[in-house]
PDB file of C-alpha atoms in Angstrom:
ATOM      1  CA  MET A   1      83.030 163.830  91.954  1.00  0.00           C
ATOM      2  CA  THR A   2      79.298 164.030  92.767  1.00  0.00           C
ATOM      3  CA  ASP A   3      78.666 160.754  90.963  1.00  0.00           C
ATOM      4  CA  THR A   4      81.327 159.074  93.088  1.00  0.00           C
ATOM      5  CA  ILE A   5      79.895 160.396  96.384  1.00  0.00           C
ATOM      6  CA  GLU A   6      76.354 159.398  95.405  1.00  0.00           C
ATOM      7  CA  THR A   7      77.575 155.999  94.230  1.00  0.00           C
ATOM      8  CA  LEU A   8      79.437 155.433  97.491  1.00  0.00           C
ATOM      9  CA  LYS A   9      76.405 156.509  99.536  1.00  0.00           C
ATOM     10  CA  ALA A  10      74.260 154.009  97.631  1.00  0.00           C
ATOM     11  CA  GLU A  11      76.840 151.275  98.212  1.00  0.00           C
ATOM     12  CA  VAL A  12      76.996 152.113 101.950  1.00  0.00           C
ATOM     13  CA  ALA A  13      73.175 151.996 102.161  1.00  0.00           C
ATOM     14  CA  ALA A  14      73.117 148.633 100.386  1.00  0.00           C
ATOM     15  CA  LEU A  15      75.819 147.271 102.693  1.00  0.00           C
ATOM     16  CA  GLN A  16      73.954 148.540 105.776  1.00  0.00           C
ATOM     17  CA  LYS A  17      70.791 146.844 104.549  1.00  0.00           C
ATOM     18  CA  ARG A  18      72.724 143.590 104.085  1.00  0.00           C
ATOM     19  CA  ILE A  19      74.280 143.915 107.562  1.00  0.00           C
ATOM     20  CA  ASP A  20      70.828 144.485 109.094  1.00  0.00           C
ATOM     21  CA  GLU A  21      69.463 141.389 107.338  1.00  0.00           C
ATOM     22  CA  MET A  22      72.405 139.257 108.502  1.00  0.00           C
ATOM     23  CA  GLU A  23      72.038 140.464 112.107  1.00  0.00           C
ATOM     24  CA  LYS A  24      68.331 139.647 111.985  1.00  0.00           C
ATOM     25  CA  GLN A  25      69.129 136.135 110.724  1.00  0.00           C
ATOM     26  CA  GLU A  26      71.721 135.648 113.488  1.00  0.00           C
ATOM     27  CA  LYS A  27      69.207 136.615 116.171  1.00  0.00           C
ATOM     28  CA  ALA A  28      66.613 134.240 114.686  1.00  0.00           C
ATOM     29  CA  LYS A  29      69.196 131.432 114.579  1.00  0.00           C
ATOM     30  CA  ASP A  30      69.406 130.939 118.345  1.00  0.00           C
ATOM     31  CA  ASP A  31      70.721 127.393 118.680  1.00  0.00           C
ATOM     32  CA  GLY A  32      69.648 127.192 122.301  1.00  0.00           C
ATOM     33  CA  LEU A  33      73.217 126.837 123.524  1.00  0.00           C
ATOM     34  CA  PRO A  34      74.621 129.110 126.192  1.00  0.00           C
ATOM     35  CA  LYS A  35      77.262 131.599 125.164  1.00  0.00           C
ATOM     36  CA  ARG A  36      80.864 131.252 126.333  1.00  0.00           C
ATOM     37  CA  GLY A  37      81.026 132.195 130.016  1.00  0.00           C
ATOM     38  CA  ASP A  38      77.283 131.695 130.683  1.00  0.00           C
ATOM     39  CA  GLU A  39      76.219 129.502 133.582  1.00  0.00           C
ATOM     40  CA  TYR A  40      73.916 126.674 132.536  1.00  0.00           C
ATOM     41  CA  PHE A  41      72.070 123.958 134.430  1.00  0.00           C
ATOM     42  CA  PHE A  42      71.545 120.284 133.647  1.00  0.00           C
ATOM     43  CA  LEU A  43      70.209 117.075 135.201  1.00  0.00           C
ATOM     44  CA  ASP A  44      72.981 114.779 136.332  1.00  0.00           C
ATOM     45  CA  SER A  45      72.488 111.511 138.214  1.00  0.00           C
ATOM     46  CA  PHE A  46      69.264 112.492 139.950  1.00  0.00           C
ATOM     47  CA  ARG A  47      70.297 116.025 140.829  1.00  0.00           C
ATOM     48  CA  VAL A  48      70.484 119.474 139.282  1.00  0.00           C
ATOM     49  CA  ASP A  49      74.010 120.674 138.616  1.00  0.00           C
ATOM     50  CA  SER A  50      75.563 123.675 136.887  1.00  0.00           C
ATOM     51  CA  ASP A  51      78.682 124.658 135.016  1.00  0.00           C
ATOM     52  CA  ILE A  52      80.076 127.525 132.982  1.00  0.00           C
ATOM     53  CA  TRP A  53      79.794 127.085 129.198  1.00  0.00           C
ATOM     54  CA  ALA A  54      83.208 126.885 127.556  1.00  0.00           C
ATOM     55  CA  GLY A  55      82.133 125.177 124.340  1.00  0.00           C
ATOM     56  CA  CYS A  56      84.385 122.216 125.099  1.00  0.00           C
ATOM     57  CA  ASN A  57      83.736 118.472 124.725  1.00  0.00           C
ATOM     58  CA  VAL A  58      82.288 118.205 128.241  1.00  0.00           C
ATOM     59  CA  ASP A  59      79.684 120.853 127.424  1.00  0.00           C
ATOM     60  CA  SER A  60      78.858 119.250 124.067  1.00  0.00           C
ATOM     61  CA  ASP A  61      78.520 115.808 125.670  1.00  0.00           C
ATOM     62  CA  ARG A  62      76.114 117.186 128.285  1.00  0.00           C
ATOM     63  CA  LYS A  63      74.030 118.759 125.541  1.00  0.00           C
ATOM     64  CA  LYS A  64      73.839 115.390 123.734  1.00  0.00           C
ATOM     65  CA  ARG A  65      72.787 113.559 126.934  1.00  0.00           C
ATOM     66  CA  GLY A  66      69.861 115.760 127.779  1.00  0.00           C
ATOM     67  CA  PRO A  67      68.328 119.184 127.990  1.00  0.00           C
ATOM     68  CA  MET A  68      70.189 122.185 129.308  1.00  0.00           C
ATOM     69  CA  PHE A  69      68.533 125.032 131.156  1.00  0.00           C
ATOM     70  CA  ARG A  70      69.256 128.714 131.562  1.00  0.00           C
ATOM     71  CA  THR A  71      68.055 128.831 135.189  1.00  0.00           C
ATOM     72  CA  ARG A  72      68.190 126.523 138.210  1.00  0.00           C
ATOM     73  CA  ASP A  73      64.409 126.860 138.571  1.00  0.00           C
ATOM     74  CA  GLU A  74      63.817 125.508 135.040  1.00  0.00           C
ATOM     75  CA  ALA A  75      66.140 122.572 135.732  1.00  0.00           C
ATOM     76  CA  GLU A  76      64.506 121.793 139.079  1.00  0.00           C
ATOM     77  CA  ARG A  77      61.037 121.786 137.505  1.00  0.00           C
ATOM     78  CA  ALA A  78      62.263 119.442 134.777  1.00  0.00           C
ATOM     79  CA  ASP A  79      63.775 117.173 137.424  1.00  0.00           C
ATOM     80  CA  LYS A  80      60.465 117.069 139.322  1.00  0.00           C
ATOM     81  CA  LEU A  81      58.643 116.206 136.091  1.00  0.00           C
ATOM     82  CA  ARG A  82      61.163 113.428 135.455  1.00  0.00           C
ATOM     83  CA  ILE A  83      60.370 111.993 138.893  1.00  0.00           C
ATOM     84  CA  ILE A  84      56.616 112.252 138.269  1.00  0.00           C
ATOM     85  CA  ARG A  85      56.955 110.488 134.914  1.00  0.00           C
ATOM     86  CA  HIS A  86      58.959 107.727 136.585  1.00  0.00           C
ATOM     87  CA  LYS A  87      56.286 107.304 139.267  1.00  0.00           C
ATOM     88  CA  LEU A  88      53.596 107.014 136.597  1.00  0.00           C
ATOM     89  CA  ALA A  89      55.661 104.653 134.441  1.00  0.00           C
ATOM     90  CA  THR A  90      56.189 102.295 137.366  1.00  0.00           C
ATOM     91  CA  ALA A  91      52.627 102.492 138.725  1.00  0.00           C
ATOM     92  CA  LYS A  92      50.337  99.466 138.703  1.00  0.00           C
ATOM     93  CA  GLY A  93      48.940  98.836 135.226  1.00  0.00           C
ATOM     94  CA  ALA A  94      51.383 101.159 133.430  1.00  0.00           C
ATOM     95  CA  ARG A  95      52.247  99.853 129.973  1.00  0.00           C
ATOM     96  CA  GLU A  96      53.249 100.722 126.445  1.00  0.00           C
ATOM     97  CA  PHE A  97      50.632 101.795 123.894  1.00  0.00           C
ATOM     98  CA  VAL A  98      48.751  98.827 122.395  1.00  0.00           C
ATOM     99  CA  GLU A  99      47.063  99.655 119.093  1.00  0.00           C
ATOM    100  CA  GLY A 100      43.463  98.526 118.863  1.00  0.00           C
ATOM    101  CA  GLU A 101      43.016  98.316 122.646  1.00  0.00           C
ATOM    102  CA  LYS A 102      41.892 100.876 125.185  1.00  0.00           C
ATOM    103  CA  ASN A 103      45.010 102.717 126.316  1.00  0.00           C
ATOM    104  CA  TRP A 104      44.024 104.691 129.399  1.00  0.00           C
ATOM    105  CA  VAL A 105      45.750 108.025 130.003  1.00  0.00           C
ATOM    106  CA  ILE A 106      45.573 110.790 132.572  1.00  0.00           C
ATOM    107  CA  SER A 107      43.671 113.642 130.965  1.00  0.00           C
ATOM    108  CA  LEU A 108      44.144 117.001 132.671  1.00  0.00           C
ATOM    109  CA  GLY A 109      42.425 120.310 132.212  1.00  0.00           C
ATOM    110  CA  LYS A 110      42.733 123.569 134.097  1.00  0.00           C
ATOM    111  CA  ASN A 111      40.435 122.446 136.913  1.00  0.00           C
ATOM    112  CA  ARG A 112      39.736 118.817 136.171  1.00  0.00           C
ATOM    113  CA  PHE A 113      41.177 115.343 135.996  1.00  0.00           C
ATOM    114  CA  GLU A 114      39.808 112.306 134.252  1.00  0.00           C
ATOM    115  CA  ALA A 115      41.025 109.008 132.914  1.00  0.00           C
ATOM    116  CA  ALA A 116      40.334 108.749 129.213  1.00  0.00           C
ATOM    117  CA  TYR A 117      41.292 106.150 126.666  1.00  0.00           C
ATOM    118  CA  ILE A 118      42.931 106.219 123.268  1.00  0.00           C
ATOM    119  CA  ILE A 119      42.693 103.353 120.799  1.00  0.00           C
ATOM    120  CA  TYR A 120      44.507 104.339 117.600  1.00  0.00           C
ATOM    121  CA  HIS A 121      46.551 107.474 118.239  1.00  0.00           C
ATOM    122  CA  LYS A 122      49.816 107.150 120.155  1.00  0.00           C
ATOM    123  CA  CYS A 123      51.159 110.344 121.706  1.00  0.00           C
ATOM    124  CA  PRO A 124      54.862 110.324 122.626  1.00  0.00           C
ATOM    125  CA  PHE A 125      54.395 112.054 125.988  1.00  0.00           C
ATOM    126  CA  ASN A 126      51.492 110.034 127.404  1.00  0.00           C
ATOM    127  CA  GLN A 127      51.797 107.311 129.970  1.00  0.00           C
ATOM    128  CA  TYR A 128      49.384 104.502 129.169  1.00  0.00           C
ATOM    129  CA  PHE A 129      47.542 102.236 131.581  1.00  0.00           C
ATOM    130  CA  ASP A 130      45.627  99.002 131.179  1.00  0.00           C
ATOM    131  CA  SER A 131      42.491 100.274 132.947  1.00  0.00           C
ATOM    132  CA  GLN A 132      40.656 103.397 134.021  1.00  0.00           C
ATOM    133  CA  GLU A 133      41.058 102.359 137.646  1.00  0.00           C
ATOM    134  CA  ASN A 134      44.845 102.064 137.386  1.00  0.00           C
ATOM    135  CA  ALA A 135      45.169 105.404 135.576  1.00  0.00           C
ATOM    136  CA  THR A 136      43.048 107.094 138.246  1.00  0.00           C
ATOM    137  CA  ALA A 137      44.974 105.418 141.086  1.00  0.00           C
ATOM    138  CA  ALA A 138      48.307 106.454 139.573  1.00  0.00           C
ATOM    139  CA  TYR A 139      47.204 110.093 139.364  1.00  0.00           C
ATOM    140  CA  LYS A 140      45.800 110.065 142.895  1.00  0.00           C
ATOM    141  CA  SER A 141      49.065 108.593 144.231  1.00  0.00           C
ATOM    142  CA  LEU A 142      50.845 111.849 143.310  1.00  0.00           C
ATOM    143  CA  THR A 143      51.140 114.643 145.871  1.00  0.00           C
ATOM    144  CA  ARG A 144      49.113 117.814 145.343  1.00  0.00           C
ATOM    145  CA  ASP A 145      52.276 119.649 144.263  1.00  0.00           C
ATOM    146  CA  GLU A 146      53.076 116.914 141.737  1.00  0.00           C
ATOM    147  CA  GLN A 147      49.507 116.998 140.403  1.00  0.00           C
ATOM    148  CA  GLN A 148      49.721 120.783 140.042  1.00  0.00           C
ATOM    149  CA  LEU A 149      53.058 120.611 138.226  1.00  0.00           C
ATOM    150  CA  LEU A 150      51.669 117.970 135.890  1.00  0.00           C
ATOM    151  CA  LYS A 151      48.647 120.212 135.158  1.00  0.00           C
ATOM    152  CA  GLU A 152      50.936 123.125 134.314  1.00  0.00           C
ATOM    153  CA  TYR A 153      52.568 121.049 131.586  1.00  0.00           C
ATOM    154  CA  ALA A 154      49.383 119.397 130.306  1.00  0.00           C
TER     155      ALA A 154
END
């Protein structure tokens, strides 16, 4: 009888250890999706909108179209950044990266701004310009709030 109790206790301990490991893996495997019933926010046709996650096709389609956010504030900041990027992309002298040429970018630090150039290394998040003057003018055309937001994400 003692062997059976001890054996069962060992099996229970092994099962608990396995359960703990599986729970740890589940927590680490956050897929970034809201849980059923959670409110989420998204960018839709130039505005921030929200819905309740049901896990349906509409929710999945929104996830495929763009980022989803847990708070309205996160979504509004992303929307402002989208507007800033559009302003920079449509500014005078804005262009795609051209390998072997000077590709001017807006280089931001905590308390500084400068226009710098890149010749051989394309970065997916940079906006490139054909000259230092155009890069500087594009940055200076942004409002102070837009410049600050851009610095926060630099």
